[in-house]
């Protein structure tokens, strides 16, 4: 089942309109023109994964880096030659030993070009999430020593029927920290679910956090972390990922 991946890419269902509040103000701020300037950055990505089957854990990990440039020509991604050469060597090694790990190749597969583009200007993606959110609470709460307001949100995912029928419980919460200038500083989500299929129970969840910086009119993701866990059908998996962007 690809349920954990599905839950991380939630398409939120509609919610009742809310009165004016800090969430509405943030939505308005995110709708302003953005993304006009060209931007360059170094991307660093690492992952760690533990898969346990029959009480035997298998750990894999890897990391890669790339140069990103987003501008009039679209997204340009430059991989260092040593990175690509290492990926080729890992493929050759796997052909000889199918069970052999390929950390560089796995790390490369983790990096989606659409996610890289969004990371260089995340305002539209964040607006999609917040557009259907329900505000539960707002209160002053500093973010890494900076004055900020915390908005506690509830998200209601819209899941295809062929996945929904296996779910018994699903909870999706979110938090967004807004700076004194009305711009988002960080956005965090948590997902927890339980279900069963063919009389076999499964459960899992995920947590994600994105930190933002402003670059002209762009809302750039400076750091993104995620942790995904699921268990069922005799196996369990825990995956942790960290992606950082350093502007050039």
PDB file of C-alpha atoms in Angstrom:
ATOM      1  CA  UNK A   1       0.000   0.000   0.000  1.00  0.00           C
ATOM      2  CA  UNK A   2       1.133   3.545  -0.744  1.00  0.00           C
ATOM      3  CA  UNK A   3      -1.111   5.074   1.894  1.00  0.00           C
ATOM      4  CA  UNK A   4       1.685   6.974   3.751  1.00  0.00           C
ATOM      5  CA  UNK A   5       2.751   8.692   0.518  1.00  0.00           C
ATOM      6  CA  UNK A   6      -0.857   9.498  -0.254  1.00  0.00           C
ATOM      7  CA  UNK A   7      -1.380  11.066   3.141  1.00  0.00           C
ATOM      8  CA  UNK A   8       1.685  13.273   2.699  1.00  0.00           C
ATOM      9  CA  UNK A   9       0.275  14.650  -0.521  1.00  0.00           C
ATOM     10  CA  UNK A  10      -3.154  15.512   0.829  1.00  0.00           C
ATOM     11  CA  UNK A  11      -5.799  17.215  -1.257  1.00  0.00           C
ATOM     12  CA  UNK A  12      -7.828  19.028   1.324  1.00  0.00           C
ATOM     13  CA  UNK A  13     -11.615  18.985   1.290  1.00  0.00           C
ATOM     14  CA  UNK A  14     -13.703  22.132   1.441  1.00  0.00           C
ATOM     15  CA  UNK A  15     -14.542  23.803   4.740  1.00  0.00           C
ATOM     16  CA  UNK A  16     -17.109  26.390   5.775  1.00  0.00           C
ATOM     17  CA  UNK A  17     -16.069  30.027   5.242  1.00  0.00           C
ATOM     18  CA  UNK A  18     -14.538  31.653   8.293  1.00  0.00           C
ATOM     19  CA  UNK A  19     -14.775  35.186   9.496  1.00  0.00           C
ATOM     20  CA  UNK A  20     -11.821  37.527   9.268  1.00  0.00           C
ATOM     21  CA  UNK A  21      -8.955  36.389  11.481  1.00  0.00           C
ATOM     22  CA  UNK A  22      -5.192  35.875  11.399  1.00  0.00           C
ATOM     23  CA  UNK A  23      -5.580  32.901   9.058  1.00  0.00           C
ATOM     24  CA  UNK A  24      -7.480  35.056   6.570  1.00  0.00           C
ATOM     25  CA  UNK A  25      -4.767  37.723   6.841  1.00  0.00           C
ATOM     26  CA  UNK A  26      -2.102  35.139   6.053  1.00  0.00           C
ATOM     27  CA  UNK A  27      -4.043  33.848   3.054  1.00  0.00           C
ATOM     28  CA  UNK A  28      -4.272  37.413   1.747  1.00  0.00           C
ATOM     29  CA  UNK A  29      -0.530  37.950   2.216  1.00  0.00           C
ATOM     30  CA  UNK A  30       0.262  34.773   0.275  1.00  0.00           C
ATOM     31  CA  UNK A  31      -1.893  35.887  -2.658  1.00  0.00           C
ATOM     32  CA  UNK A  32       0.350  38.854  -3.430  1.00  0.00           C
ATOM     33  CA  UNK A  33       2.474  38.633  -6.615  1.00  0.00           C
ATOM     34  CA  UNK A  34       5.548  36.478  -6.083  1.00  0.00           C
ATOM     35  CA  UNK A  35       8.294  34.581  -7.848  1.00  0.00           C
ATOM     36  CA  UNK A  36       9.428  37.248 -10.294  1.00  0.00           C
ATOM     37  CA  UNK A  37      13.125  37.235  -9.434  1.00  0.00           C
ATOM     38  CA  UNK A  38      15.622  34.611 -10.516  1.00  0.00           C
ATOM     39  CA  UNK A  39      17.110  32.672  -7.614  1.00  0.00           C
ATOM     40  CA  UNK A  40      20.030  30.280  -7.193  1.00  0.00           C
ATOM     41  CA  UNK A  41      20.646  27.892  -4.324  1.00  0.00           C
ATOM     42  CA  UNK A  42      22.592  24.855  -3.218  1.00  0.00           C
ATOM     43  CA  UNK A  43      20.368  21.954  -2.222  1.00  0.00           C
ATOM     44  CA  UNK A  44      21.511  19.375   0.332  1.00  0.00           C
ATOM     45  CA  UNK A  45      19.369  16.288   0.888  1.00  0.00           C
ATOM     46  CA  UNK A  46      19.850  13.339   3.241  1.00  0.00           C
ATOM     47  CA  UNK A  47      17.705  10.395   4.256  1.00  0.00           C
ATOM     48  CA  UNK A  48      17.749   7.590   6.811  1.00  0.00           C
ATOM     49  CA  UNK A  49      15.448   4.558   6.577  1.00  0.00           C
ATOM     50  CA  UNK A  50      14.973   1.511   8.774  1.00  0.00           C
ATOM     51  CA  UNK A  51      12.852  -1.386   7.544  1.00  0.00           C
ATOM     52  CA  UNK A  52      12.088  -4.180   9.970  1.00  0.00           C
ATOM     53  CA  UNK A  53      10.746  -7.555   8.886  1.00  0.00           C
ATOM     54  CA  UNK A  54      10.649 -10.637  11.105  1.00  0.00           C
ATOM     55  CA  UNK A  55      12.347  -8.519  13.778  1.00  0.00           C
ATOM     56  CA  UNK A  56      15.379  -7.998  11.514  1.00  0.00           C
ATOM     57  CA  UNK A  57      16.081  -4.287  10.954  1.00  0.00           C
ATOM     58  CA  UNK A  58      17.756  -3.121   7.743  1.00  0.00           C
ATOM     59  CA  UNK A  59      19.103   0.438   7.718  1.00  0.00           C
ATOM     60  CA  UNK A  60      19.904   2.490   4.619  1.00  0.00           C
ATOM     61  CA  UNK A  61      20.982   6.096   4.346  1.00  0.00           C
ATOM     62  CA  UNK A  62      22.471   8.502   1.851  1.00  0.00           C
ATOM     63  CA  UNK A  63      22.858  12.113   0.827  1.00  0.00           C
ATOM     64  CA  UNK A  64      23.286  14.177  -2.315  1.00  0.00           C
ATOM     65  CA  UNK A  65      23.667  17.827  -3.269  1.00  0.00           C
ATOM     66  CA  UNK A  66      22.758  19.852  -6.341  1.00  0.00           C
ATOM     67  CA  UNK A  67      22.757  23.397  -7.676  1.00  0.00           C
ATOM     68  CA  UNK A  68      19.335  24.886  -8.413  1.00  0.00           C
ATOM     69  CA  UNK A  69      18.455  27.902 -10.520  1.00  0.00           C
ATOM     70  CA  UNK A  70      14.893  29.056 -11.139  1.00  0.00           C
ATOM     71  CA  UNK A  71      14.148  31.899 -13.533  1.00  0.00           C
ATOM     72  CA  UNK A  72      12.757  32.754 -16.964  1.00  0.00           C
ATOM     73  CA  UNK A  73      13.951  29.439 -18.442  1.00  0.00           C
ATOM     74  CA  UNK A  74      12.311  27.418 -15.665  1.00  0.00           C
ATOM     75  CA  UNK A  75      14.106  25.164 -13.200  1.00  0.00           C
ATOM     76  CA  UNK A  76      17.703  24.184 -13.901  1.00  0.00           C
ATOM     77  CA  UNK A  77      19.252  21.432 -11.779  1.00  0.00           C
ATOM     78  CA  UNK A  78      22.983  20.701 -11.900  1.00  0.00           C
ATOM     79  CA  UNK A  79      24.268  17.457 -10.428  1.00  0.00           C
ATOM     80  CA  UNK A  80      27.968  17.153  -9.689  1.00  0.00           C
ATOM     81  CA  UNK A  81      29.734  14.612 -11.906  1.00  0.00           C
ATOM     82  CA  UNK A  82      31.018  12.575  -8.905  1.00  0.00           C
ATOM     83  CA  UNK A  83      27.406  12.184  -7.702  1.00  0.00           C
ATOM     84  CA  UNK A  84      26.248  10.793 -11.036  1.00  0.00           C
ATOM     85  CA  UNK A  85      29.295   8.543 -11.325  1.00  0.00           C
ATOM     86  CA  UNK A  86      28.603   7.126  -7.868  1.00  0.00           C
ATOM     87  CA  UNK A  87      24.987   6.419  -8.845  1.00  0.00           C
ATOM     88  CA  UNK A  88      26.202   4.498 -11.898  1.00  0.00           C
ATOM     89  CA  UNK A  89      28.632   2.463  -9.784  1.00  0.00           C
ATOM     90  CA  UNK A  90      25.841   1.602  -7.362  1.00  0.00           C
ATOM     91  CA  UNK A  91      23.658   0.383 -10.221  1.00  0.00           C
ATOM     92  CA  UNK A  92      26.457  -1.850 -11.494  1.00  0.00           C
ATOM     93  CA  UNK A  93      26.999  -3.236  -7.989  1.00  0.00           C
ATOM     94  CA  UNK A  94      23.291  -3.997  -7.598  1.00  0.00           C
ATOM     95  CA  UNK A  95      23.275  -5.940 -10.851  1.00  0.00           C
ATOM     96  CA  UNK A  96      25.909  -8.220  -9.320  1.00  0.00           C
ATOM     97  CA  UNK A  97      24.388  -8.221  -5.822  1.00  0.00           C
ATOM     98  CA  UNK A  98      20.640  -7.404  -5.905  1.00  0.00           C
ATOM     99  CA  UNK A  99      20.471  -6.970  -2.116  1.00  0.00           C
ATOM    100  CA  UNK A 100      23.200  -4.343  -2.058  1.00  0.00           C
ATOM    101  CA  UNK A 101      22.187  -0.836  -0.978  1.00  0.00           C
ATOM    102  CA  UNK A 102      22.276   2.090  -3.403  1.00  0.00           C
ATOM    103  CA  UNK A 103      22.206   5.174  -1.131  1.00  0.00           C
ATOM    104  CA  UNK A 104      23.084   7.742  -3.791  1.00  0.00           C
ATOM    105  CA  UNK A 105      20.516   6.415  -6.254  1.00  0.00           C
ATOM    106  CA  UNK A 106      17.863   6.342  -3.531  1.00  0.00           C
ATOM    107  CA  UNK A 107      18.640   9.904  -2.482  1.00  0.00           C
ATOM    108  CA  UNK A 108      18.414  11.069  -6.100  1.00  0.00           C
ATOM    109  CA  UNK A 109      14.994   9.436  -6.437  1.00  0.00           C
ATOM    110  CA  UNK A 110      13.804  11.289  -3.338  1.00  0.00           C
ATOM    111  CA  UNK A 111      14.243  14.643  -5.081  1.00  0.00           C
ATOM    112  CA  UNK A 112      11.193  15.478  -7.161  1.00  0.00           C
ATOM    113  CA  UNK A 113      11.635  18.398  -9.637  1.00  0.00           C
ATOM    114  CA  UNK A 114       8.171  19.737  -8.819  1.00  0.00           C
ATOM    115  CA  UNK A 115       8.980  19.757  -5.099  1.00  0.00           C
ATOM    116  CA  UNK A 116      12.279  21.532  -5.866  1.00  0.00           C
ATOM    117  CA  UNK A 117      10.416  24.201  -7.836  1.00  0.00           C
ATOM    118  CA  UNK A 118       7.925  24.675  -5.008  1.00  0.00           C
ATOM    119  CA  UNK A 119      10.732  24.943  -2.464  1.00  0.00           C
ATOM    120  CA  UNK A 120      12.100  27.954  -4.358  1.00  0.00           C
ATOM    121  CA  UNK A 121       8.710  29.682  -4.155  1.00  0.00           C
ATOM    122  CA  UNK A 122       6.351  27.957  -1.729  1.00  0.00           C
ATOM    123  CA  UNK A 123       3.635  30.605  -1.412  1.00  0.00           C
ATOM    124  CA  UNK A 124       1.166  28.955  -3.802  1.00  0.00           C
ATOM    125  CA  UNK A 125       1.597  25.488  -2.269  1.00  0.00           C
ATOM    126  CA  UNK A 126       1.125  26.854   1.251  1.00  0.00           C
ATOM    127  CA  UNK A 127      -1.928  28.792   0.127  1.00  0.00           C
ATOM    128  CA  UNK A 128      -3.499  25.563  -1.171  1.00  0.00           C
ATOM    129  CA  UNK A 129      -3.055  23.938   2.227  1.00  0.00           C
ATOM    130  CA  UNK A 130      -4.321  26.941   4.170  1.00  0.00           C
ATOM    131  CA  UNK A 131      -7.168  27.642   1.787  1.00  0.00           C
ATOM    132  CA  UNK A 132      -9.262  24.810   3.252  1.00  0.00           C
ATOM    133  CA  UNK A 133      -7.912  24.815   6.812  1.00  0.00           C
ATOM    134  CA  UNK A 134      -9.985  25.387   9.937  1.00  0.00           C
ATOM    135  CA  UNK A 135      -8.488  27.690  12.562  1.00  0.00           C
ATOM    136  CA  UNK A 136      -8.677  26.161  16.041  1.00  0.00           C
ATOM    137  CA  UNK A 137      -6.513  28.553  18.041  1.00  0.00           C
ATOM    138  CA  UNK A 138      -4.135  31.468  17.708  1.00  0.00           C
ATOM    139  CA  UNK A 139      -1.731  32.722  20.340  1.00  0.00           C
ATOM    140  CA  UNK A 140       1.617  34.528  20.659  1.00  0.00           C
ATOM    141  CA  UNK A 141       4.510  32.066  20.459  1.00  0.00           C
ATOM    142  CA  UNK A 142       8.074  32.938  19.483  1.00  0.00           C
ATOM    143  CA  UNK A 143       9.734  31.041  16.644  1.00  0.00           C
ATOM    144  CA  UNK A 144      13.451  30.438  17.195  1.00  0.00           C
ATOM    145  CA  UNK A 145      13.677  33.577  19.302  1.00  0.00           C
ATOM    146  CA  UNK A 146      11.696  35.756  16.882  1.00  0.00           C
ATOM    147  CA  UNK A 147       8.338  37.308  17.852  1.00  0.00           C
ATOM    148  CA  UNK A 148       5.566  35.368  16.154  1.00  0.00           C
ATOM    149  CA  UNK A 149       1.957  34.264  16.322  1.00  0.00           C
ATOM    150  CA  UNK A 150       1.083  30.564  16.271  1.00  0.00           C
ATOM    151  CA  UNK A 151      -1.990  29.422  14.339  1.00  0.00           C
ATOM    152  CA  UNK A 152      -3.236  25.929  15.256  1.00  0.00           C
ATOM    153  CA  UNK A 153      -5.184  24.356  12.384  1.00  0.00           C
ATOM    154  CA  UNK A 154      -7.278  21.320  11.537  1.00  0.00           C
ATOM    155  CA  UNK A 155      -7.031  19.798   8.062  1.00  0.00           C
ATOM    156  CA  UNK A 156      -9.559  17.427   6.561  1.00  0.00           C
ATOM    157  CA  UNK A 157      -8.029  15.273   3.825  1.00  0.00           C
ATOM    158  CA  UNK A 158     -10.009  14.141   0.820  1.00  0.00           C
ATOM    159  CA  UNK A 159      -9.018  10.539   0.132  1.00  0.00           C
ATOM    160  CA  UNK A 160     -10.062   8.277  -2.775  1.00  0.00           C
ATOM    161  CA  UNK A 161     -12.693   5.715  -1.868  1.00  0.00           C
ATOM    162  CA  UNK A 162     -10.359   2.800  -2.660  1.00  0.00           C
ATOM    163  CA  UNK A 163      -8.111   4.037   0.179  1.00  0.00           C
ATOM    164  CA  UNK A 164     -10.766   5.414   2.535  1.00  0.00           C
ATOM    165  CA  UNK A 165     -12.539   2.068   2.923  1.00  0.00           C
ATOM    166  CA  UNK A 166      -9.494   0.627   4.709  1.00  0.00           C
ATOM    167  CA  UNK A 167      -9.175   3.494   7.217  1.00  0.00           C
ATOM    168  CA  UNK A 168     -10.642   3.406  10.713  1.00  0.00           C
ATOM    169  CA  UNK A 169      -8.989   6.528  12.122  1.00  0.00           C
ATOM    170  CA  UNK A 170      -7.355   9.542  10.507  1.00  0.00           C
ATOM    171  CA  UNK A 171      -6.210  12.781  12.107  1.00  0.00           C
ATOM    172  CA  UNK A 172      -4.376  15.628  10.371  1.00  0.00           C
ATOM    173  CA  UNK A 173      -3.245  18.721  12.292  1.00  0.00           C
ATOM    174  CA  UNK A 174      -1.113  21.676  11.312  1.00  0.00           C
ATOM    175  CA  UNK A 175       0.622  24.667  12.828  1.00  0.00           C
ATOM    176  CA  UNK A 176       1.916  27.817  11.173  1.00  0.00           C
ATOM    177  CA  UNK A 177       4.072  30.479  12.796  1.00  0.00           C
ATOM    178  CA  UNK A 178       3.541  33.998  11.429  1.00  0.00           C
ATOM    179  CA  UNK A 179       6.107  36.755  11.937  1.00  0.00           C
ATOM    180  CA  UNK A 180       5.488  40.344  12.953  1.00  0.00           C
ATOM    181  CA  UNK A 181       5.455  41.323   9.263  1.00  0.00           C
ATOM    182  CA  UNK A 182       2.578  38.942   8.543  1.00  0.00           C
ATOM    183  CA  UNK A 183       4.762  36.457   6.630  1.00  0.00           C
ATOM    184  CA  UNK A 184       4.974  32.739   7.512  1.00  0.00           C
ATOM    185  CA  UNK A 185       8.099  31.592   9.330  1.00  0.00           C
ATOM    186  CA  UNK A 186       7.349  27.859   9.502  1.00  0.00           C
ATOM    187  CA  UNK A 187       4.617  25.337   8.708  1.00  0.00           C
ATOM    188  CA  UNK A 188       4.296  21.948  10.406  1.00  0.00           C
ATOM    189  CA  UNK A 189       1.860  19.075   9.854  1.00  0.00           C
ATOM    190  CA  UNK A 190       1.213  15.782  11.633  1.00  0.00           C
ATOM    191  CA  UNK A 191      -0.751  12.800  10.321  1.00  0.00           C
ATOM    192  CA  UNK A 192      -1.856   9.721  12.263  1.00  0.00           C
ATOM    193  CA  UNK A 193      -3.924   6.854  10.900  1.00  0.00           C
ATOM    194  CA  UNK A 194      -5.115   3.327  11.655  1.00  0.00           C
ATOM    195  CA  UNK A 195      -6.871   0.806   9.473  1.00  0.00           C
ATOM    196  CA  UNK A 196      -7.168  -2.774   8.372  1.00  0.00           C
ATOM    197  CA  UNK A 197      -7.147  -4.721   5.152  1.00  0.00           C
ATOM    198  CA  UNK A 198      -7.932  -8.394   4.721  1.00  0.00           C
ATOM    199  CA  UNK A 199      -8.298  -8.643   8.532  1.00  0.00           C
ATOM    200  CA  UNK A 200      -4.722  -7.376   8.986  1.00  0.00           C
ATOM    201  CA  UNK A 201      -4.285  -4.137  10.942  1.00  0.00           C
ATOM    202  CA  UNK A 202      -1.920  -1.361   9.959  1.00  0.00           C
ATOM    203  CA  UNK A 203      -1.061   2.027  11.400  1.00  0.00           C
ATOM    204  CA  UNK A 204       1.333   4.850  10.864  1.00  0.00           C
ATOM    205  CA  UNK A 205       1.796   8.556  10.570  1.00  0.00           C
ATOM    206  CA  UNK A 206       4.030  11.343   9.463  1.00  0.00           C
ATOM    207  CA  UNK A 207       5.325  14.711  10.541  1.00  0.00           C
ATOM    208  CA  UNK A 208       6.690  17.464   8.341  1.00  0.00           C
ATOM    209  CA  UNK A 209       8.114  20.897   8.984  1.00  0.00           C
ATOM    210  CA  UNK A 210       9.156  23.615   6.552  1.00  0.00           C
ATOM    211  CA  UNK A 211      11.013  26.765   7.507  1.00  0.00           C
ATOM    212  CA  UNK A 212      10.819  29.843   5.281  1.00  0.00           C
ATOM    213  CA  UNK A 213      12.835  32.882   4.330  1.00  0.00           C
ATOM    214  CA  UNK A 214      11.828  35.753   2.060  1.00  0.00           C
ATOM    215  CA  UNK A 215      13.931  36.385  -1.050  1.00  0.00           C
ATOM    216  CA  UNK A 216      12.417  39.388  -2.766  1.00  0.00           C
ATOM    217  CA  UNK A 217       8.850  38.327  -3.454  1.00  0.00           C
ATOM    218  CA  UNK A 218       9.669  34.608  -3.132  1.00  0.00           C
ATOM    219  CA  UNK A 219       8.859  32.466  -0.108  1.00  0.00           C
ATOM    220  CA  UNK A 220      11.797  30.040  -0.087  1.00  0.00           C
ATOM    221  CA  UNK A 221      11.905  26.830   1.955  1.00  0.00           C
ATOM    222  CA  UNK A 222      15.262  27.083   3.724  1.00  0.00           C
ATOM    223  CA  UNK A 223      14.887  23.764   5.564  1.00  0.00           C
ATOM    224  CA  UNK A 224      12.427  20.872   5.283  1.00  0.00           C
ATOM    225  CA  UNK A 225      12.310  17.846   7.565  1.00  0.00           C
ATOM    226  CA  UNK A 226      10.008  14.838   7.545  1.00  0.00           C
ATOM    227  CA  UNK A 227       9.520  11.608   9.453  1.00  0.00           C
ATOM    228  CA  UNK A 228       7.288   8.816   8.143  1.00  0.00           C
ATOM    229  CA  UNK A 229       6.412   5.623   9.976  1.00  0.00           C
ATOM    230  CA  UNK A 230       4.106   2.742   9.177  1.00  0.00           C
ATOM    231  CA  UNK A 231       3.591  -0.784  10.410  1.00  0.00           C
ATOM    232  CA  UNK A 232       1.486  -3.660   9.147  1.00  0.00           C
ATOM    233  CA  UNK A 233       1.515  -6.846   7.118  1.00  0.00           C
ATOM    234  CA  UNK A 234       4.530  -8.067   9.086  1.00  0.00           C
ATOM    235  CA  UNK A 235       6.826  -5.119   8.374  1.00  0.00           C
ATOM    236  CA  UNK A 236       7.506  -1.658   9.756  1.00  0.00           C
ATOM    237  CA  UNK A 237       9.326   1.281   8.226  1.00  0.00           C
ATOM    238  CA  UNK A 238      10.711   4.505   9.637  1.00  0.00           C
ATOM    239  CA  UNK A 239      12.076   7.128   7.242  1.00  0.00           C
ATOM    240  CA  UNK A 240      13.636  10.481   8.085  1.00  0.00           C
ATOM    241  CA  UNK A 241      14.568  13.133   5.511  1.00  0.00           C
ATOM    242  CA  UNK A 242      16.247  16.527   5.740  1.00  0.00           C
ATOM    243  CA  UNK A 243      16.536  19.001   2.864  1.00  0.00           C
ATOM    244  CA  UNK A 244      18.203  22.411   3.103  1.00  0.00           C
ATOM    245  CA  UNK A 245      18.541  25.265   0.628  1.00  0.00           C
ATOM    246  CA  UNK A 246      21.431  27.724   0.862  1.00  0.00           C
ATOM    247  CA  UNK A 247      21.087  30.772  -1.358  1.00  0.00           C
ATOM    248  CA  UNK A 248      23.925  31.700  -3.707  1.00  0.00           C
TER     249      UNK A 248
END
